Tab-separated table of C-alpha atoms in Angstrom:
chain	number	residue	atom	x	y	z
A	1	MET	CA	13.446	63.893	-115.489
A	2	LEU	CA	11.109	61.691	-113.753
A	3	ARG	CA	9.975	62.685	-110.298
A	4	ARG	CA	9.375	60.189	-107.547
A	5	GLN	CA	5.739	60.371	-106.614
A	6	LYS	CA	4.829	60.779	-102.946
A	7	PRO	CA	1.918	58.890	-101.644
A	8	SER	CA	-1.150	60.832	-100.975
A	9	ALA	CA	-2.056	61.910	-97.456
A	10	PRO	CA	-4.947	59.513	-96.964
A	11	GLU	CA	-2.954	56.519	-98.070
A	12	HIS	CA	-0.006	57.569	-95.888
A	13	LYS	CA	-2.178	57.778	-92.804
A	14	ARG	CA	-3.749	54.424	-93.583
A	15	ASP	CA	-0.325	52.781	-93.783
A	16	LEU	CA	0.820	54.398	-90.518
A	17	ALA	CA	-2.380	53.364	-88.818
A	18	ALA	CA	-1.972	49.774	-89.959
A	19	HIS	CA	1.664	49.632	-88.924
A	20	GLY	CA	1.044	51.438	-85.642
A	21	GLY	CA	-1.849	49.098	-84.841
A	22	ASP	CA	0.429	46.096	-85.233
A	23	LEU	CA	3.000	47.691	-82.937
A	24	SER	CA	0.440	48.543	-80.227
A	25	MET	CA	-1.028	45.063	-80.302
A	26	SER	CA	2.471	43.558	-79.923
A	27	HIS	CA	3.306	45.952	-77.082
A	28	ASN	CA	0.074	45.236	-75.188
A	29	GLY	CA	0.602	41.488	-75.534
A	30	THR	CA	4.133	41.762	-74.122
A	31	ARG	CA	2.928	43.807	-71.180
A	32	SER	CA	0.106	41.345	-70.402
A	33	PHE	CA	2.472	38.385	-70.490
A	34	PHE	CA	4.910	40.235	-68.193
A	35	ASN	CA	2.157	41.039	-65.672
A	36	PHE	CA	0.939	37.447	-65.681
A	37	SER	CA	4.516	36.191	-65.134
A	38	GLN	CA	4.982	38.529	-62.190
A	39	LEU	CA	1.677	37.313	-60.700
A	40	VAL	CA	2.750	33.666	-60.964
A	41	LEU	CA	6.156	34.360	-59.426
A	42	SER	CA	4.667	36.315	-56.495
A	43	ALA	CA	1.991	33.663	-55.813
A	44	GLY	CA	4.540	30.854	-55.452
A	45	HIS	CA	3.936	27.295	-56.517
A	46	LEU	CA	0.489	26.464	-57.610
A	47	LYS	CA	-1.087	23.884	-55.213
A	48	PRO	CA	-4.044	21.723	-55.883
A	49	PRO	CA	-7.054	22.363	-53.650
A	50	PRO	CA	-6.901	20.406	-50.367
A	51	VAL	CA	-8.804	17.177	-50.195
A	52	LEU	CA	-11.331	17.120	-47.355
A	53	LYS	CA	-10.853	14.124	-45.096
A	54	HIS	CA	-13.644	12.768	-42.996
A	55	SER	CA	-12.672	12.623	-39.257
A	56	LYS	CA	-13.048	9.220	-37.643
A	57	ILE	CA	-13.665	8.703	-33.907
A	58	THR	CA	-11.472	6.046	-32.359
A	59	TYR	CA	-13.320	3.777	-29.969
A	60	PHE	CA	-11.714	1.735	-27.229
A	61	GLU	CA	-12.359	-1.786	-26.061
A	62	VAL	CA	-12.067	-2.549	-22.351
A	63	GLU	CA	-11.202	-6.101	-21.441
A	64	ILE	CA	-12.204	-6.889	-17.853
A	65	LEU	CA	-10.413	-9.771	-16.132
A	66	ASP	CA	-10.968	-11.344	-12.736
A	67	VAL	CA	-8.254	-10.168	-10.354
A	68	GLN	CA	-7.776	-13.628	-8.818
A	69	SER	CA	-8.034	-16.066	-11.713
A	70	LYS	CA	-7.133	-13.653	-14.556
A	71	LYS	CA	-10.047	-15.086	-16.517
A	72	GLN	CA	-11.899	-12.817	-18.869
A	73	ILE	CA	-15.285	-11.728	-17.537
A	74	CYS	CA	-16.426	-9.623	-20.478
A	75	ILE	CA	-15.335	-7.080	-23.086
A	76	VAL	CA	-16.924	-3.642	-23.078
A	77	ASP	CA	-16.638	-2.259	-26.607
A	78	LYS	CA	-17.338	1.030	-28.369
A	79	ILE	CA	-16.095	3.268	-25.566
A	80	PRO	CA	-15.626	6.879	-26.770
A	81	PRO	CA	-12.385	8.642	-25.770
A	82	SER	CA	-14.301	11.174	-23.663
A	83	SER	CA	-15.829	8.476	-21.451
A	84	THR	CA	-14.926	8.070	-17.789
A	85	LEU	CA	-14.435	4.945	-15.759
A	86	LEU	CA	-17.932	5.360	-14.349
A	87	ASP	CA	-19.336	5.030	-17.884
A	88	VAL	CA	-17.407	1.777	-18.251
A	89	LYS	CA	-18.865	0.523	-14.959
A	90	HIS	CA	-22.403	1.265	-16.153
A	91	LYS	CA	-21.836	-0.688	-19.366
A	92	PHE	CA	-20.231	-3.472	-17.367
A	93	HIS	CA	-23.337	-3.536	-15.163
A	94	LYS	CA	-25.534	-3.987	-18.262
A	95	ALA	CA	-23.452	-6.982	-19.311
A	96	CYS	CA	-23.278	-8.403	-15.748
A	97	PRO	CA	-26.350	-7.166	-13.818
A	98	GLN	CA	-25.290	-8.865	-10.575
A	99	TRP	CA	-22.547	-6.238	-10.061
A	100	TYR	CA	-23.880	-2.718	-9.847
A	101	PRO	CA	-21.372	0.137	-10.414
A	102	SER	CA	-20.773	1.042	-6.752
A	103	ARG	CA	-19.459	-2.416	-5.865
A	104	VAL	CA	-17.175	-2.699	-8.914
A	105	GLY	CA	-13.490	-2.066	-8.241
A	106	LEU	CA	-11.272	-1.705	-11.311
A	107	GLN	CA	-7.471	-1.728	-11.272
A	108	LEU	CA	-4.927	-1.134	-14.001
A	109	GLU	CA	-2.613	-3.667	-12.313
A	110	ARG	CA	-3.486	-6.587	-10.082
A	111	ASN	CA	-1.797	-5.104	-7.024
A	112	GLY	CA	-2.433	-1.483	-7.945
A	113	PRO	CA	-4.890	0.979	-6.391
A	114	TYR	CA	-8.527	1.163	-7.380
A	115	LEU	CA	-9.144	3.674	-10.141
A	116	LYS	CA	-11.459	6.591	-9.434
A	117	ASP	CA	-14.735	6.915	-11.313
A	118	SER	CA	-13.690	10.315	-12.685
A	119	VAL	CA	-10.624	8.946	-14.526
A	120	ASN	CA	-10.792	9.552	-18.269
A	121	ILE	CA	-10.558	6.307	-20.211
A	122	GLN	CA	-8.232	7.837	-22.803
A	123	SER	CA	-5.614	8.521	-20.120
A	124	LEU	CA	-5.372	4.770	-19.472
A	125	ALA	CA	-5.049	3.754	-23.104
A	126	VAL	CA	-1.794	2.501	-24.589
A	127	SER	CA	-3.590	0.900	-27.526
A	128	SER	CA	-7.203	0.519	-28.603
A	129	ILE	CA	-7.617	-2.356	-26.121
A	130	ILE	CA	-7.463	-1.582	-22.385
A	131	THR	CA	-7.138	-4.370	-19.828
A	132	LEU	CA	-8.576	-3.803	-16.350
A	133	TYR	CA	-8.812	-6.112	-13.340
A	134	PHE	CA	-12.128	-6.492	-11.540
A	135	THR	CA	-12.689	-6.887	-7.787
A	136	ASP	CA	-16.071	-7.276	-6.137
A	137	LEU	CA	-16.079	-4.664	-3.351
A	138	GLY	CA	-19.156	-6.163	-1.714
A	139	GLN	CA	-22.378	-4.441	-0.803
A	140	GLN	CA	-21.972	-0.673	-0.669
A	141	VAL	CA	-23.834	2.192	0.999
A	142	GLY	CA	-23.745	5.908	0.276
A	143	TRP	CA	-21.900	8.281	2.585
A	144	THR	CA	-25.074	10.132	3.510
A	145	THR	CA	-26.749	6.888	4.553
A	146	PHE	CA	-23.592	5.916	6.416
A	147	PHE	CA	-23.484	9.032	8.598
A	148	LEU	CA	-27.229	9.317	9.134
A	149	THR	CA	-27.361	5.739	10.411
A	150	GLU	CA	-24.244	6.159	12.527
A	151	TYR	CA	-25.494	9.349	14.246
A	152	THR	CA	-29.198	8.571	14.585
A	153	GLY	CA	-28.550	5.511	16.753
A	154	PRO	CA	-26.748	7.327	19.621
A	155	LEU	CA	-29.422	10.029	19.695
A	156	LEU	CA	-32.267	7.550	20.164
A	157	ILE	CA	-30.373	5.171	22.437
A	158	TYR	CA	-29.458	7.911	24.910
A	159	LEU	CA	-33.055	9.111	25.105
A	160	LEU	CA	-34.232	5.590	25.926
A	161	PHE	CA	-31.944	5.520	28.966
A	162	TYR	CA	-32.831	9.101	29.901
A	163	ILE	CA	-36.533	8.296	30.320
A	164	ARG	CA	-35.507	5.334	32.527
A	165	LEU	CA	-37.467	2.488	31.026
A	166	SER	CA	-38.736	-0.098	33.494
A	167	SER	CA	-36.935	-2.810	31.546
A	168	ILE	CA	-33.592	-1.080	32.184
A	169	TYR	CA	-33.736	0.379	35.700
A	170	ASP	CA	-35.579	-0.543	38.865
A	171	GLN	CA	-38.744	1.535	39.087
A	172	VAL	CA	-38.576	1.909	42.852
A	173	GLU	CA	-35.088	3.399	42.703
A	174	SER	CA	-36.005	5.538	39.701
A	175	THR	CA	-38.927	7.200	41.516
A	176	LYS	CA	-37.153	7.476	44.873
A	177	ASN	CA	-33.809	8.978	43.826
A	178	PHE	CA	-33.601	12.622	42.838
A	179	ARG	CA	-31.989	13.474	39.487
A	180	HIS	CA	-29.044	15.798	39.720
A	181	PRO	CA	-29.170	18.766	37.289
A	182	VAL	CA	-26.044	17.464	35.528
A	183	VAL	CA	-28.083	14.467	34.315
A	184	HIS	CA	-30.440	16.778	32.400
A	185	LEU	CA	-27.531	18.905	31.187
A	186	ALA	CA	-25.665	15.821	29.940
A	187	CYS	CA	-28.726	14.670	27.990
A	188	PHE	CA	-29.032	18.111	26.399
A	189	CYS	CA	-25.332	18.223	25.428
A	190	HIS	CA	-25.299	14.657	24.091
A	191	CYS	CA	-28.398	15.227	21.942
A	192	LEU	CA	-27.066	18.590	20.742
A	193	HIS	CA	-23.858	16.931	19.578
A	194	TYR	CA	-25.559	14.317	17.418
A	195	ILE	CA	-28.309	16.616	16.154
A	196	ARG	CA	-25.558	18.946	14.919
A	197	HIS	CA	-23.888	16.025	13.132
A	198	LEU	CA	-27.166	15.008	11.480
A	199	LEU	CA	-27.988	18.543	10.295
A	200	GLU	CA	-24.474	19.066	8.928
A	201	THR	CA	-24.707	15.755	7.070
A	202	LEU	CA	-27.931	16.868	5.409
A	203	PHE	CA	-27.236	20.532	4.716
A	204	ILE	CA	-23.502	21.314	4.937
A	205	HIS	CA	-21.366	18.344	3.972
A	206	LYS	CA	-21.334	17.590	0.257
A	207	PHE	CA	-20.516	14.055	-0.813
A	208	SER	CA	-19.403	13.396	-4.386
A	209	GLY	CA	-21.558	10.314	-4.850
A	210	GLY	CA	-18.990	8.004	-3.295
A	211	HIS	CA	-19.746	4.770	-1.484
A	212	THR	CA	-18.245	2.735	1.318
A	213	PRO	CA	-18.548	-0.981	2.110
A	214	LEU	CA	-21.470	-1.980	4.293
A	215	LYS	CA	-19.089	-3.604	6.771
A	216	ASN	CA	-17.576	-0.180	7.535
A	217	MET	CA	-20.998	1.152	8.478
A	218	ILE	CA	-21.574	-1.857	10.726
A	219	LYS	CA	-18.242	-1.215	12.480
A	220	GLY	CA	-19.018	2.473	12.965
A	221	CYS	CA	-22.495	1.774	14.302
A	222	ALA	CA	-21.179	-0.875	16.682
A	223	PHE	CA	-18.602	1.581	18.046
A	224	TYR	CA	-20.875	4.614	18.489
A	225	TRP	CA	-24.003	2.734	19.508
A	226	GLY	CA	-22.145	0.501	21.946
A	227	PHE	CA	-20.365	3.337	23.733
A	228	THR	CA	-23.558	5.398	23.835
A	229	THR	CA	-25.321	2.531	25.581
A	230	TRP	CA	-22.528	2.239	28.145
A	231	ILE	CA	-22.289	6.006	28.767
A	232	ALA	CA	-26.058	6.559	28.972
A	233	TYR	CA	-26.549	3.655	31.359
A	234	TYR	CA	-24.133	5.123	33.924
A	235	ILE	CA	-25.167	8.773	33.668
A	236	ASN	CA	-28.914	8.077	33.861
A	237	HIS	CA	-28.628	5.399	36.563
A	238	PRO	CA	-30.615	6.183	39.729
A	239	ARG	CA	-27.441	5.751	41.803
A	240	TYR	CA	-25.358	8.137	39.687
A	241	THR	CA	-23.246	10.498	41.804
A	242	PRO	CA	-22.531	14.063	40.631
A	243	PRO	CA	-18.990	15.372	39.924
A	244	SER	CA	-16.614	15.902	42.807
A	245	PHE	CA	-16.258	19.690	42.459
A	246	GLY	CA	-19.967	20.228	42.082
A	247	HIS	CA	-21.533	23.160	40.243
A	248	ARG	CA	-18.236	24.849	39.349
A	249	GLN	CA	-16.891	21.775	37.556
A	250	VAL	CA	-20.153	21.201	35.711
A	251	SER	CA	-20.498	24.839	34.622
A	252	PHE	CA	-16.915	25.126	33.371
A	253	ALA	CA	-17.088	21.849	31.425
A	254	ALA	CA	-20.503	22.648	29.937
A	255	LEU	CA	-19.248	26.043	28.713
A	256	ALA	CA	-16.193	24.399	27.146
A	257	PHE	CA	-18.424	21.782	25.502
A	258	LEU	CA	-20.686	24.422	23.919
A	259	MET	CA	-17.697	26.388	22.648
A	260	CYS	CA	-16.208	23.277	21.044
A	261	GLU	CA	-19.538	22.447	19.417
A	262	ALA	CA	-19.816	25.960	18.001
A	263	GLY	CA	-16.216	25.866	16.778
A	264	ASN	CA	-16.707	22.493	15.115
A	265	HIS	CA	-19.759	23.801	13.286
A	266	PHE	CA	-18.069	26.957	11.996
A	267	ILE	CA	-15.005	25.001	10.858
A	268	ASN	CA	-17.201	22.563	8.914
A	269	VAL	CA	-18.995	25.485	7.271
A	270	ALA	CA	-15.647	27.036	6.292
A	271	LEU	CA	-14.389	23.742	4.849
A	272	ALA	CA	-17.597	23.189	2.881
A	273	HIS	CA	-17.416	26.706	1.445
A	274	GLN	CA	-13.742	26.251	0.535
A	275	ASN	CA	-14.365	22.934	-1.258
A	276	HIS	CA	-17.372	24.091	-3.278
A	277	SER	CA	-16.777	27.786	-3.927
A	278	GLY	CA	-15.647	27.131	-7.512
A	279	LEU	CA	-12.472	29.148	-6.971
A	280	LYS	CA	-8.895	27.955	-7.132
A	281	ALA	CA	-8.198	25.444	-4.395
A	282	CYS	CA	-6.456	27.005	-1.420
A	283	PHE	CA	-6.066	26.219	2.243
A	284	PRO	CA	-8.870	27.757	4.368
A	285	SER	CA	-7.785	30.956	6.034
A	286	PRO	CA	-9.124	32.324	9.325
A	287	THR	CA	-11.905	34.897	9.093
A	288	TYR	CA	-13.339	37.481	11.484
A	289	ASN	CA	-15.038	34.579	13.285
A	290	PRO	CA	-12.872	33.782	16.376
A	291	PHE	CA	-13.713	30.079	16.115
A	292	THR	CA	-11.805	29.895	12.819
A	293	TRP	CA	-8.629	31.360	14.300
A	294	LEU	CA	-7.534	27.848	15.181
A	295	PHE	CA	-6.494	27.562	11.520
A	296	PHE	CA	-3.425	29.611	12.521
A	297	LEU	CA	-2.166	26.698	14.636
A	298	VAL	CA	-3.498	23.429	13.208
A	299	SER	CA	-4.534	22.128	9.814
A	300	CYS	CA	-7.507	20.057	11.081
A	301	PRO	CA	-9.276	22.196	13.705
A	302	ASN	CA	-12.543	20.288	13.281
A	303	TYR	CA	-10.880	17.247	14.849
A	304	THR	CA	-9.496	19.452	17.620
A	305	TYR	CA	-12.967	20.730	18.484
A	306	GLU	CA	-14.432	17.209	18.275
A	307	VAL	CA	-11.922	15.898	20.804
A	308	GLY	CA	-12.486	18.953	22.984
A	309	SER	CA	-16.217	18.254	23.078
A	310	TRP	CA	-15.762	14.730	24.410
A	311	ILE	CA	-13.098	15.721	26.941
A	312	SER	CA	-15.442	18.441	28.218
A	313	PHE	CA	-18.322	15.962	28.372
A	314	THR	CA	-16.134	13.603	30.402
A	315	VAL	CA	-15.218	16.347	32.887
A	316	MET	CA	-18.836	17.439	33.146
A	317	THR	CA	-20.236	13.971	33.885
A	318	GLN	CA	-17.135	12.448	35.572
A	319	THR	CA	-17.846	8.909	34.346
A	320	LEU	CA	-15.408	6.181	33.349
A	321	PRO	CA	-17.208	5.139	30.101
A	322	ALA	CA	-17.160	8.737	28.832
A	323	GLY	CA	-13.449	8.989	29.653
A	324	ILE	CA	-12.593	5.782	27.773
A	325	PHE	CA	-14.649	6.954	24.786
A	326	ALA	CA	-12.883	10.342	24.802
A	327	PHE	CA	-9.480	8.616	24.952
A	328	LEU	CA	-10.317	6.430	21.943
A	329	MET	CA	-11.615	9.463	20.071
A	330	VAL	CA	-8.292	11.262	20.660
A	331	ILE	CA	-6.434	8.322	19.115
A	332	GLN	CA	-8.782	7.978	16.150
A	333	MET	CA	-8.961	11.703	15.421
A	334	SER	CA	-5.184	12.071	15.632
A	335	LEU	CA	-4.736	9.298	13.045
A	336	TRP	CA	-7.240	10.927	10.703
A	337	ALA	CA	-5.634	14.326	11.258
A	338	GLN	CA	-2.145	13.016	10.461
A	339	LYS	CA	-3.394	11.430	7.248
A	340	LYS	CA	-5.180	14.578	6.153
A	341	HIS	CA	-2.226	16.743	7.175
A	342	LYS	CA	0.031	14.819	4.780
A	343	LEU	CA	-2.400	15.495	1.949
A	344	TYR	CA	-2.472	19.192	2.848
A	345	LEU	CA	1.343	19.293	2.795
A	346	LYS	CA	1.335	18.030	-0.803
A	347	ARG	CA	-1.302	20.511	-1.977
A	348	PHE	CA	-0.664	23.593	0.200
A	349	TYR	CA	2.929	23.198	1.384
A	350	PRO	CA	3.869	26.847	2.040
A	351	GLU	CA	0.680	27.481	4.040
A	352	VAL	CA	0.618	24.265	6.089
A	353	ARG	CA	4.289	23.462	6.727
A	354	ARG	CA	4.440	25.260	10.105
A	355	LYS	CA	1.082	24.006	11.397
A	356	ALA	CA	0.394	20.999	13.570
A	357	ALA	CA	-2.108	18.355	12.497
A	358	MET	CA	-4.647	18.443	15.352
A	359	ILE	CA	-3.183	19.589	18.677
A	360	PRO	CA	-0.542	22.378	18.652
A	361	ILE	CA	3.022	21.226	19.448
A	362	ILE	CA	1.928	17.674	20.427
A	363	PHE	CA	0.520	16.357	17.106
C-alpha cells in the first residue's frame, strides 16, 4: 500500500509563510484604504486653495459747480475715501488759487446748509462722482483775530477819554473840576472787563480753526467801539455828576460788578474744561466753587454774568449811554442763550429740560 507522503517541515513552513505574507499584505492594504476613506469623509469636500485678490482703493471725483449759474468750475479728482471736505477745499484752492479754503462754502444742494470741514467725503458719496455747489463766502478772519480786535478797541478808547486829551475836552474845565472817585473806579472796572476777555481769548477759549466773514468783525467793532466812545465821553467829562445815592450806591454796584466778572471767568473755565477734557460729552455740573452753582438754574450762566456786569456798571456810573448799552446786551445775550439752550436740549435733554436759558423764570 502506498502511503501519502507529508511534506517536510521546512517546506511546510515556507508555504505557510508565503501564504500568510499574502494575507497580511492584503489585510494591511484594506486597512490603509479604510483609514484614508474615513479621513476624506471627515475632512469634507476638497476645496482648491483660495486665490489672493489684490485690494483696490476707490477714488472719488468731486465736481464743483457755481451755485448761481450751475456752471462747472472744476473737477477735483483722486480723492481717497478717508478724505474730509477740508482736503477737497485745499485741492480746490490749488486749482483756483483766488479762493483760499476759508472763504469756500460748499453745499450738497443749492439751497442747503454749508457743509462742515470735518465731514467725511465718503458719507456724501452716492456714486464715484460727487457734485457740490460753490459759494464765495468773502474775505474771512479767524475767531481769535475777531475777538482780539473787538476787545482791544474798547480798552484803548476808554483810556484815551480817561486821560482827558485836549482835543476832546476843554483843558480849563479839565484842570478846574475835581474828579469824583467813581470816575477812577469806572475806568478800573471797564478795563478789567476787557482785559479779562482778552486773556480768556488767548488762554482759555479754544477755537477749532473756524473763520467768520470780515463784515461780521466790522459790525462787532462798530458796536463795541461806538458804545465805548459814547460811555467814556460822559463818564470822564469834567461836568460829570456822581450817582444820586452817593458812596452806598457806588460800593454796592462795584461789588456786584466784581462778583459777576469772577463768575463769568469761572463759568468760562468750566465750559472750556468740559469741551476739551476728552471725556464723554456731558452738561457741565456745578462744583464746589459757588460761582458755578448758577448751573442749577440756567443753562448759559456766562451770559447771565455778562449781563449782570453791565447792569452793575450802569448802576455804579448812573449814565444813560451805559444803560442803553446794558439794555441792548440783555437782548443780544438772551437771543444767544435761547439758541444755545435749544442745542443743549437736543444733546442733554434730561439735564437741561428744567433749566432756564439765561435768567431764571423769565428766559
